Short mmCIF file of C-alpha atoms in Angstrom, two decimals:
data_model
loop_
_atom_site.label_atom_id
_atom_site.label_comp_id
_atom_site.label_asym_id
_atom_site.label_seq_id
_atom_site.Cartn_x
_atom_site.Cartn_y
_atom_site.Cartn_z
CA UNK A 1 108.84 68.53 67.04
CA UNK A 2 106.12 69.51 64.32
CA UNK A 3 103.96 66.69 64.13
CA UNK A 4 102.86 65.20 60.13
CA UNK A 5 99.84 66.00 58.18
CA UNK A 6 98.44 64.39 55.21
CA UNK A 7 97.46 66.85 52.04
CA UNK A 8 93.64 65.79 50.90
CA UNK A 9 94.82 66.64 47.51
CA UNK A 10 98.05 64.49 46.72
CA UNK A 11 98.19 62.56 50.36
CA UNK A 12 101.53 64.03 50.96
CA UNK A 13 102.55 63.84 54.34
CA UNK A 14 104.41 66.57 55.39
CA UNK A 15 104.89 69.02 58.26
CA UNK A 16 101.92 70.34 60.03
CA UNK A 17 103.51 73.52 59.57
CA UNK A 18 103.87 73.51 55.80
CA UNK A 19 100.40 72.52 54.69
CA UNK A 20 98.65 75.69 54.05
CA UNK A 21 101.51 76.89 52.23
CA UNK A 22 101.58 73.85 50.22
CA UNK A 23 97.97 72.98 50.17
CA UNK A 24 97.86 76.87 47.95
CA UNK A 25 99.72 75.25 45.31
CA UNK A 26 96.83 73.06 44.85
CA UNK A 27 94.81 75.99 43.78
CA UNK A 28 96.23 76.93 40.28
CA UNK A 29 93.49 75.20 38.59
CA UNK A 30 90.66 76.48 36.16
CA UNK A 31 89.96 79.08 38.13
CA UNK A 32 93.28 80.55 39.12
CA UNK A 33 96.59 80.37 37.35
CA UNK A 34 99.43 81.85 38.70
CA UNK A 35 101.17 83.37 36.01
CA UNK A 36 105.35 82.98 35.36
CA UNK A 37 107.92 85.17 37.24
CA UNK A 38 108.19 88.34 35.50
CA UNK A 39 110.77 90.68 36.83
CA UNK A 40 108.84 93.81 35.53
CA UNK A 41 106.42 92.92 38.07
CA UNK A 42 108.93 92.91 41.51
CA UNK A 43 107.81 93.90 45.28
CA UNK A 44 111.77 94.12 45.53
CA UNK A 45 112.03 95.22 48.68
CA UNK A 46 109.67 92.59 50.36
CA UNK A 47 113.11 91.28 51.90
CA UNK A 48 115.32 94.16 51.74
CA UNK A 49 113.63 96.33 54.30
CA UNK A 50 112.51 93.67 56.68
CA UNK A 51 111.85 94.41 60.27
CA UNK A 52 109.76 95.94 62.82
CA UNK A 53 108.20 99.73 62.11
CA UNK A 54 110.95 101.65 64.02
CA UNK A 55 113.96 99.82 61.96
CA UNK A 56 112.30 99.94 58.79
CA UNK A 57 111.70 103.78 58.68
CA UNK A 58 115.74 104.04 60.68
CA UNK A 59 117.19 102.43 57.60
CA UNK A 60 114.57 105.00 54.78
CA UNK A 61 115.45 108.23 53.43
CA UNK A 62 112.63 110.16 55.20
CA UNK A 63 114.85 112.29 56.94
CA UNK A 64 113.24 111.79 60.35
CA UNK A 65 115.11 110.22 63.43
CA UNK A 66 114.67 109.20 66.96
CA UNK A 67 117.36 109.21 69.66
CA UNK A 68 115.46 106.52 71.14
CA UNK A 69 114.16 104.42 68.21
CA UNK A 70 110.24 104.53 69.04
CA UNK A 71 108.12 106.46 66.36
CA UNK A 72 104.76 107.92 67.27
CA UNK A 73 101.98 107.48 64.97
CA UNK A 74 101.97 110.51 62.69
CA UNK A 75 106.10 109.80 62.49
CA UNK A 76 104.93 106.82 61.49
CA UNK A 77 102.75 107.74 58.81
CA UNK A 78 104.92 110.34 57.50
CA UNK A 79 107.65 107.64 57.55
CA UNK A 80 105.35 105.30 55.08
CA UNK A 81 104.45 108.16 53.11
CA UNK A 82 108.16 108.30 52.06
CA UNK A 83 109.07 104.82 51.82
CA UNK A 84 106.37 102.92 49.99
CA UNK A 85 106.52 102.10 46.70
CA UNK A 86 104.76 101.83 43.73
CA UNK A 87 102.82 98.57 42.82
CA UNK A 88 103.87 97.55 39.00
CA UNK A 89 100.90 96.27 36.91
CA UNK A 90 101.20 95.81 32.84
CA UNK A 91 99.52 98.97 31.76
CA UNK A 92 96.89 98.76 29.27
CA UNK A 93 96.90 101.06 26.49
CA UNK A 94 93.15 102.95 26.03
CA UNK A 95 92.35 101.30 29.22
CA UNK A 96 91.28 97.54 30.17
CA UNK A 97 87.28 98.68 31.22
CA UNK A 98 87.27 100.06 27.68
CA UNK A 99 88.52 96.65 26.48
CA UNK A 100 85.89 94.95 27.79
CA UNK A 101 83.35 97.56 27.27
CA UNK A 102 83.49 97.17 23.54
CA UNK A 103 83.51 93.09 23.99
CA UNK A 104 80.31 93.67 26.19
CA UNK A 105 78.77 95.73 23.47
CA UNK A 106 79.27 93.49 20.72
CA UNK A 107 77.58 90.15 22.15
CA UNK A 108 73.90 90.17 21.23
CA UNK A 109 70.68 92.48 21.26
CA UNK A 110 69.32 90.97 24.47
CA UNK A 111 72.47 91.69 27.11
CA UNK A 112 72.56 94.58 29.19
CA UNK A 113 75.59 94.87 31.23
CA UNK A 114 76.62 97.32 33.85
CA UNK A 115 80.42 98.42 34.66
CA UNK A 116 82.00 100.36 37.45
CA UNK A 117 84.36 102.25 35.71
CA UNK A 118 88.40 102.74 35.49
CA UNK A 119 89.84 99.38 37.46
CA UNK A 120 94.06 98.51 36.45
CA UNK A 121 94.10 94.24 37.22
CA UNK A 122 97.13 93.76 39.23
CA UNK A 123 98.07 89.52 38.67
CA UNK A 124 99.88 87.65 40.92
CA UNK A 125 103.35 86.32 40.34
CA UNK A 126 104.05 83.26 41.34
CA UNK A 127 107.21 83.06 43.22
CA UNK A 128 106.43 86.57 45.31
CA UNK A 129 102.83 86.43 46.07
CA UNK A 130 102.13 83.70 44.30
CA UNK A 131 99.16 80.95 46.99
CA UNK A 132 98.69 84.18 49.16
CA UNK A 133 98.43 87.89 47.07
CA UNK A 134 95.00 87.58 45.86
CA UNK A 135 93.50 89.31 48.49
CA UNK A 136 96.28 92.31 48.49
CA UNK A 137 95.96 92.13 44.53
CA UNK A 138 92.34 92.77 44.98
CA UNK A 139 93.02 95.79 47.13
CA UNK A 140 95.47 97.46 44.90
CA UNK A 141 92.54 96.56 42.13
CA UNK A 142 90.12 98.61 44.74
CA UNK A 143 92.55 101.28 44.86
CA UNK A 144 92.98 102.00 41.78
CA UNK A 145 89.54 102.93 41.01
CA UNK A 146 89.27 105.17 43.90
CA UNK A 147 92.22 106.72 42.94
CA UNK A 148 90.90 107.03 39.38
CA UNK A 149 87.40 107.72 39.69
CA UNK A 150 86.50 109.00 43.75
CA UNK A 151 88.74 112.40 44.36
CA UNK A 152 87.67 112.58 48.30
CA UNK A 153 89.92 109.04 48.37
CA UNK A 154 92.66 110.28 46.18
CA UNK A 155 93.59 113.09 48.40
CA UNK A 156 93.51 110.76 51.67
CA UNK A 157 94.60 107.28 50.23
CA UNK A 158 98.36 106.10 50.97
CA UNK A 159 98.76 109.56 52.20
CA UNK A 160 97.90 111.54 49.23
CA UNK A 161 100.23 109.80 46.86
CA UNK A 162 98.21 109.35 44.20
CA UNK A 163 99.26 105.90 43.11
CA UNK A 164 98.78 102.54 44.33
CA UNK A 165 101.51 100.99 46.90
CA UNK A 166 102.75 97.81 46.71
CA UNK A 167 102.13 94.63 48.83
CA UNK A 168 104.88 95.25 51.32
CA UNK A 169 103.84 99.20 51.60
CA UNK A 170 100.24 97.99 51.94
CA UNK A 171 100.91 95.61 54.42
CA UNK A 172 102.22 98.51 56.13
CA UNK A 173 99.29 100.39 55.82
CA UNK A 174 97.34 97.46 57.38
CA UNK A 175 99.40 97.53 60.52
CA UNK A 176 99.11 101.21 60.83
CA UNK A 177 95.51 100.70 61.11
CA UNK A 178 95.77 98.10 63.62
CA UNK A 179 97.58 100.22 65.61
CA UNK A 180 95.20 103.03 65.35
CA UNK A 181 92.38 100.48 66.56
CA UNK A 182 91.06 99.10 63.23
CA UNK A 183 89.53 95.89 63.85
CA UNK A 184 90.81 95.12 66.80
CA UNK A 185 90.27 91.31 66.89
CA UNK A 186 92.09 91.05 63.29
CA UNK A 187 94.87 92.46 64.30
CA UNK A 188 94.97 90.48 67.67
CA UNK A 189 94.75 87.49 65.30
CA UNK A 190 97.71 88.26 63.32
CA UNK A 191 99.60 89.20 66.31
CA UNK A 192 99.50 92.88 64.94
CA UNK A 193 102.35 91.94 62.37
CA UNK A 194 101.69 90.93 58.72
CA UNK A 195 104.74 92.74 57.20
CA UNK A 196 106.69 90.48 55.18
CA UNK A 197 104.61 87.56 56.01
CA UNK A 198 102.85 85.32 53.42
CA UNK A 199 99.37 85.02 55.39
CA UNK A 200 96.14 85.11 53.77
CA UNK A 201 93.61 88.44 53.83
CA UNK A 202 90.25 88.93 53.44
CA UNK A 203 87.67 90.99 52.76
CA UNK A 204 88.08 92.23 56.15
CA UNK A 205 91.30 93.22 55.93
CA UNK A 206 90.61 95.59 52.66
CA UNK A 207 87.83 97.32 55.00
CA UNK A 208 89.80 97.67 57.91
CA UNK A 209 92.74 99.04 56.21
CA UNK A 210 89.94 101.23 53.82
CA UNK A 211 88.54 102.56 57.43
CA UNK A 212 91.46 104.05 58.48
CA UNK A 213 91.85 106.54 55.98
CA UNK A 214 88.18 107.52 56.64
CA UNK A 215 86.65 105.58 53.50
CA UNK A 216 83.43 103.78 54.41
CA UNK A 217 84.20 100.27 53.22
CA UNK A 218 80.44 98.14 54.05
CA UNK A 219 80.85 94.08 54.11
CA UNK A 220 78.47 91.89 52.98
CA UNK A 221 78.11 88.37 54.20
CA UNK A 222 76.40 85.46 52.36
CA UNK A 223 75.98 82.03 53.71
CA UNK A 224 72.86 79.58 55.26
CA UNK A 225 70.38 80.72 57.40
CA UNK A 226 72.10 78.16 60.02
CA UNK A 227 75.24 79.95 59.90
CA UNK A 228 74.42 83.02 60.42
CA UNK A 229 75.24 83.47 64.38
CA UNK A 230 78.51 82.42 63.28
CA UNK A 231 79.80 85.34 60.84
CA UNK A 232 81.20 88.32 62.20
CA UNK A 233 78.75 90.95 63.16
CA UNK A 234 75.41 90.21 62.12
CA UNK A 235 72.97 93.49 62.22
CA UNK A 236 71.82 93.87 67.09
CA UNK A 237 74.99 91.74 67.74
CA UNK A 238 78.79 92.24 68.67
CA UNK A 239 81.63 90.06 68.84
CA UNK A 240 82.47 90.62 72.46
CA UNK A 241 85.43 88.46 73.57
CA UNK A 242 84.49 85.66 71.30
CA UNK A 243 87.80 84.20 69.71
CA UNK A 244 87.44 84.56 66.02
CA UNK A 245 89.27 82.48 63.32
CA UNK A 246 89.82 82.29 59.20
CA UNK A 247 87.57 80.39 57.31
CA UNK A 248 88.83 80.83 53.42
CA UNK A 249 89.90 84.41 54.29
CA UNK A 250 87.41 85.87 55.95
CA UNK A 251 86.61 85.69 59.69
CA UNK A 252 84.12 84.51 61.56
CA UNK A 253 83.31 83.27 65.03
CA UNK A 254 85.14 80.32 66.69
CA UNK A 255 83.29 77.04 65.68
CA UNK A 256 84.00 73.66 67.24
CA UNK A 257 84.91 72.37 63.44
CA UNK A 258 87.05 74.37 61.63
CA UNK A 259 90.54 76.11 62.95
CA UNK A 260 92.06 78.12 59.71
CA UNK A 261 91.97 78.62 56.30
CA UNK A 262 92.35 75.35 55.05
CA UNK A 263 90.89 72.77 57.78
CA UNK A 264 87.82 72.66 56.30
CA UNK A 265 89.96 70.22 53.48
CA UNK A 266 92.13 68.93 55.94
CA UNK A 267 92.38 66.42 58.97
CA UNK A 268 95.82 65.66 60.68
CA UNK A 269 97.33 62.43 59.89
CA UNK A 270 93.97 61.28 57.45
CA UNK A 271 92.19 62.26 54.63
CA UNK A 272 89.08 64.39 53.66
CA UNK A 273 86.22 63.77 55.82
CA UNK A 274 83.46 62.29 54.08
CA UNK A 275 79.94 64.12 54.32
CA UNK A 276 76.47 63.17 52.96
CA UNK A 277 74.95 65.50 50.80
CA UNK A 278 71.52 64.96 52.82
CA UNK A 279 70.87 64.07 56.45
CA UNK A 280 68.52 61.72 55.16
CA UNK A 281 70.93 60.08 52.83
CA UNK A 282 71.54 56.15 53.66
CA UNK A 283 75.14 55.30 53.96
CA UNK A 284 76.98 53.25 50.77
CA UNK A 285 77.11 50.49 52.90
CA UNK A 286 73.30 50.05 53.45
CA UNK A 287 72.89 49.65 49.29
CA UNK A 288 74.09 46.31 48.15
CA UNK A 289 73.56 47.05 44.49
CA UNK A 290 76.71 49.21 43.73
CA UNK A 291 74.51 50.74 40.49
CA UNK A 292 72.14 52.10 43.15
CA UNK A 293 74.43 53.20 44.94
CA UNK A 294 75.86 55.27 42.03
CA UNK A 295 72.72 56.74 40.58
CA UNK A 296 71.59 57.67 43.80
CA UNK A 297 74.88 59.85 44.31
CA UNK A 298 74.06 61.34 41.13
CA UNK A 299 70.71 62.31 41.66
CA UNK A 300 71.50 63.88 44.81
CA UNK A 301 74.26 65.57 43.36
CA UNK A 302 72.02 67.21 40.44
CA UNK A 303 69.70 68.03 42.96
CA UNK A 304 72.23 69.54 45.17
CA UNK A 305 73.62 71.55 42.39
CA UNK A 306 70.18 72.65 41.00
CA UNK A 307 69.23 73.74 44.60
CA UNK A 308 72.08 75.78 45.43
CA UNK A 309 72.29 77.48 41.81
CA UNK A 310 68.81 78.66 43.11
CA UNK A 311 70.20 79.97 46.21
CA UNK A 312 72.71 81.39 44.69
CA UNK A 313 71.13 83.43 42.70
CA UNK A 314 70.34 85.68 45.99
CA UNK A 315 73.74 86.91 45.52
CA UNK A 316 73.47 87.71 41.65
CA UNK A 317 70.13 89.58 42.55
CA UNK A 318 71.86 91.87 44.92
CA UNK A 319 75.33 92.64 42.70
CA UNK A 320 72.73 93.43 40.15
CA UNK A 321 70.85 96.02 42.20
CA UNK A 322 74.32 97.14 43.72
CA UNK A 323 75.74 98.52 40.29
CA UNK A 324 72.51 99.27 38.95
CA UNK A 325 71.95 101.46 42.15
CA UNK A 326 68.13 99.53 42.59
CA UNK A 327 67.17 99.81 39.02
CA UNK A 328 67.52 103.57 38.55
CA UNK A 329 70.24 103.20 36.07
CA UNK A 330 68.64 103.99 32.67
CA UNK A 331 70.38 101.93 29.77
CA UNK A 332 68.25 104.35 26.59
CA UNK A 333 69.91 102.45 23.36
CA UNK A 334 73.17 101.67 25.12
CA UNK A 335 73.76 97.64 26.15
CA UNK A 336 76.64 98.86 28.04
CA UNK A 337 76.86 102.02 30.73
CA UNK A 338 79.22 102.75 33.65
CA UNK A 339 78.53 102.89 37.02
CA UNK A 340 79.46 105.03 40.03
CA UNK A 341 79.77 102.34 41.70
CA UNK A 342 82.88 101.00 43.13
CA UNK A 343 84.29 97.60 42.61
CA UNK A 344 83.60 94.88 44.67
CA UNK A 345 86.04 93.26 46.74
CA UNK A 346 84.54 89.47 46.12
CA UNK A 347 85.87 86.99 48.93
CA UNK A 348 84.65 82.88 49.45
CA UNK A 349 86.93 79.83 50.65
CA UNK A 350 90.11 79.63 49.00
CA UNK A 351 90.40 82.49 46.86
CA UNK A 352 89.04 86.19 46.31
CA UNK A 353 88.74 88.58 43.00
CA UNK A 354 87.15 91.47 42.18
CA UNK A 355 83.41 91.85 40.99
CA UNK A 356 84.08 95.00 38.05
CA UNK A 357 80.49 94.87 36.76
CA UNK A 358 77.57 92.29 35.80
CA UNK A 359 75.85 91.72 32.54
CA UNK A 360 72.38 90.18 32.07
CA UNK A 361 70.70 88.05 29.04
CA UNK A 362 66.88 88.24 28.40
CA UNK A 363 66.05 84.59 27.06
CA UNK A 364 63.43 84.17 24.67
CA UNK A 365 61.42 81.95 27.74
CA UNK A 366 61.82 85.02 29.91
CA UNK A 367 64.47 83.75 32.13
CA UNK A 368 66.93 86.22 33.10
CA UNK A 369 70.56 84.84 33.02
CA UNK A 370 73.71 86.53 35.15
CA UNK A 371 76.92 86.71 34.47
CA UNK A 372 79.35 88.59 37.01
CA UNK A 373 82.05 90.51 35.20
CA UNK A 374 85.56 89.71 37.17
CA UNK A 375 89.14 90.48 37.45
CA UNK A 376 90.98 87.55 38.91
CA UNK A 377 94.37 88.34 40.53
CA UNK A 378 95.63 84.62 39.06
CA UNK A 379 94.84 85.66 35.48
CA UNK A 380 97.98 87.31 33.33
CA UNK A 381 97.16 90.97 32.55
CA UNK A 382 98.40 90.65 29.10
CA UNK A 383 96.68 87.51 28.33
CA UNK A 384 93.69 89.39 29.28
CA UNK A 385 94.15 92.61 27.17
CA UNK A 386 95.20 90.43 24.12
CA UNK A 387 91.59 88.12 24.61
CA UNK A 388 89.78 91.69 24.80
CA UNK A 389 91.42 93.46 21.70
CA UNK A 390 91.14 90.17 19.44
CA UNK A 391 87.56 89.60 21.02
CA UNK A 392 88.05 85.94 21.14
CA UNK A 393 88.22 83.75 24.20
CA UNK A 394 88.16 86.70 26.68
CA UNK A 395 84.62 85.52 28.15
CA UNK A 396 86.61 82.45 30.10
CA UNK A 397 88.64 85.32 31.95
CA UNK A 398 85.61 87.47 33.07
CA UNK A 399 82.17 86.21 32.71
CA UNK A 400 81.13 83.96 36.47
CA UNK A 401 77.74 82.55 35.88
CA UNK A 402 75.55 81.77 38.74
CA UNK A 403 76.39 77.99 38.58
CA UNK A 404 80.17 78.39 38.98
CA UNK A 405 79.27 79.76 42.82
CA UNK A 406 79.40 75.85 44.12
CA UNK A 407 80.71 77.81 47.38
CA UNK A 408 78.52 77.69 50.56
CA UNK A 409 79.68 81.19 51.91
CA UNK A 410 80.51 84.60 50.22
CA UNK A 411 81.99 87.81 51.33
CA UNK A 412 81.95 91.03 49.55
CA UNK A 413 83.66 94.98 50.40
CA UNK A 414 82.56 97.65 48.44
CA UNK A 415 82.91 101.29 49.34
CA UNK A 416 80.11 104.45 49.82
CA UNK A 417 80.75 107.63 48.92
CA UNK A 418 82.07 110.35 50.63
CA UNK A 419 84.64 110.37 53.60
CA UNK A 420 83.61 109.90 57.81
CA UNK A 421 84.61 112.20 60.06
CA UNK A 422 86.12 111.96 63.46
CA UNK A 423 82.98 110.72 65.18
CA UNK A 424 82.41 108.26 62.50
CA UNK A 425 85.65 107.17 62.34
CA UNK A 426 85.76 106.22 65.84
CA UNK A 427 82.61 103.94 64.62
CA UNK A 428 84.16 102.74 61.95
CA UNK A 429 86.80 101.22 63.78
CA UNK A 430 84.67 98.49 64.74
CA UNK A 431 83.86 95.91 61.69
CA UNK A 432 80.34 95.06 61.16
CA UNK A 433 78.49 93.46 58.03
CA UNK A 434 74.78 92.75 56.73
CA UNK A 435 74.04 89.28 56.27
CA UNK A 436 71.90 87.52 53.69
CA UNK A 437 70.74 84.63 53.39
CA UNK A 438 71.91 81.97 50.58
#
């Protein structure tokens, strides 16, 4: 019998079993709104072509059969090829990075901002992807700009199709590169199936499914110094045997505190666990004054906030050098120029979106103030395009300042020109990231 759990965010109590699927519903706040079913947008045959690999390309129209029903892998491939389908995505007329390339332009004389070119946003529906699709709405939002903008990926993406697949047809594509040997431990952790499943990805995920059609996706990780033995593969280490698990999406090793996505907010049969902001902070019950007790929560809070704002601004520093390829870019009269840069897969706890560009405002006290340009996956695409052409309200949908990064732990994917060859591939199989310091 599945034993209860308590939701931190309603108290709930509710099957152990259901509470990352309902502790995502939680999440369309602020910062992500799933949009309305809207049949334009369908994965419609998320259900229809269930199954294992072997059934699901017996039942296509490829052509190809097997006496025995087991495929190899290029039958596979070939199979998937035929079969996948098309991702829908509300199509913006003179294209959305122009949209927001003329907003850009018209704030004031002191921005600069810095774009990475063609990107469709691909939103989320609610009742088919709607608590789990970010991260596969950030890939197709990857793809797409490769497709667009990189030829070497266009002719080896999805298998030369030249369009972006949808989430069933990518998840697909993810197994495929399991089986070929793509991150080995992520597939081992999703029991090499993810077809039809409503699991969260991460930032991973997008590189090892990138990998495997020879694109040289990097990962980034950003977190506290003390954390660092923890992530993934930090630069003279390896993963080994280590079991790994998903913190927020991405993976890391096994810790003694946390055991998936959502455990961090969770404890079976209680609440939230209560933390100190400080190791030095005294416990409410040692202040008898309830005011004190009050102001000093508050003035450890602003601290806390001030302090990591600081920290944060590590990872503004290095989008900012990313797109501006170390300063080379030259702006001339312009307040707006593209990059050839790629987008940038951005993963933390709870959610993921895509990092299209960053913009920066001279102050008159010299400060320098970020903003990260975004596409969020839980944002309607129309709503978008109509906030861009109308230039009113559209900085809400795109602009992150430093001080909305209140996470402890970031994850990016971004992707390097040109395309590995067999020896590199083989190398490439194996995930590895940089890590830096928050």
């Amino acid at each position: 019998m599945d034993d209860s759990s308590t939701c931190p965010f309603c108290s709930l109590s509710l099957p152990s079993s259901q509470l990352q699927w309902h502790a995502n519903t939680h999440f369309e706040d602020n910062d992500f709104h799933s949009p309305p079913v809207e049949s334009a947008f369908s994965d419609s045959h998320f259900d229809t072509t269930f199954g294992d690999f072997n059934s699901w390309c017996g039942g296509g129209s490829s052509g190809i059969g097997r006496d025995n029903g087991v495929w190899n892998m290029e039958e596979k491939i070939s199979c998937l090829v035929d079969l996948q389908i098309k991702g829908e995505f509300h199509n913006v007329n003179g294209g959305l990075m122009n949209l927001l390339r003329n907003c850009l332009e018209s704030e004031g004389q002191n921005s600069r901002s810095i774009l990475s070119g063609y990107v469709d946003h691909f939103q989320s529906i609610r009742f088919e992807d709607g608590g789990f699709g970010c991260g596969w709405r950030n890939i197709q939002m990857l793809s797409s700009h490769l497709l667009a903008q990189k030829r070497e990926a266009k002719d080896v993406l999805f298998g030369g199709s030249g369009f972006v697949p949808d989430i069933p047809s990518l998840q697909r594509w993810l197994e495929i590169a399991w089986e070929r040997g793509f991150d080995e431990p992520g597939s081992n952790q999703f029991n090499h199936t993810i077809y039809g499943s409503k699991k969260w990805i991460g930032a991973t995920d997008c590189a090892a499914l990138l990998r495997s059609f020879g694109l040289r996706a990097r990962i980034m990780d950003f977190g506290p110094k003390e954390s660092e033995s923890l992530y993934l593969s930090v630069p003279g280490s390896s993963v080994g045997g280590e079991e790994l698990v998903r913190i927020g999406d991405g993976r890391k090793r096994k810790t003694p505190n946390f055991y998936g996505p959502m455990d961090r907010y969770m404890s079976r049969g209680g609440g939230v666990s209560q933390t100190n902001c400080s190791n030095n902070a005294k416990p409410s019950s040692a202040l008898n004054d309830a005011t004190r007790d009050k102001e000093s929560a508050g003035e450890c809070a602003v601290k806390s906030a001030a302090e990591q704002s600081k920290s944060h601004q590590v990872l503004m520093d290095f989008v900012w050098n990313y797109f501006s390829n170390k300063n080379t870019i030259q702006f001339g009269y312009r307040r707006v120029v593209f990059s050839e840069k790629t987008p940038l897969y951005f993963q933390h706890d709870g959610h993921s979106r895509t990092i299209v560009g960053i913009q920066v405002n001279h102050q008159r006290n010299g400060i320098q103030h970020y903003n990260l340009v975004v596409l969020d996956p839980g944002h309607r695409t129309a709503e978008i395009e109509r906030s861009l052409r109308e230039k009113v309200g559209w900085q809400r949908f795109i602009k992150r300042g430093v001080h909305t990064l209140r996470k402890k732990q970031y994850q990016l994917c971004y992707v390097d020109p040109g395309i590995a060859n067999e020896e590199e591939m083989e190398k490439l199989k194996t995930l590895d990231s940089v890590f830096i310091e928050l």
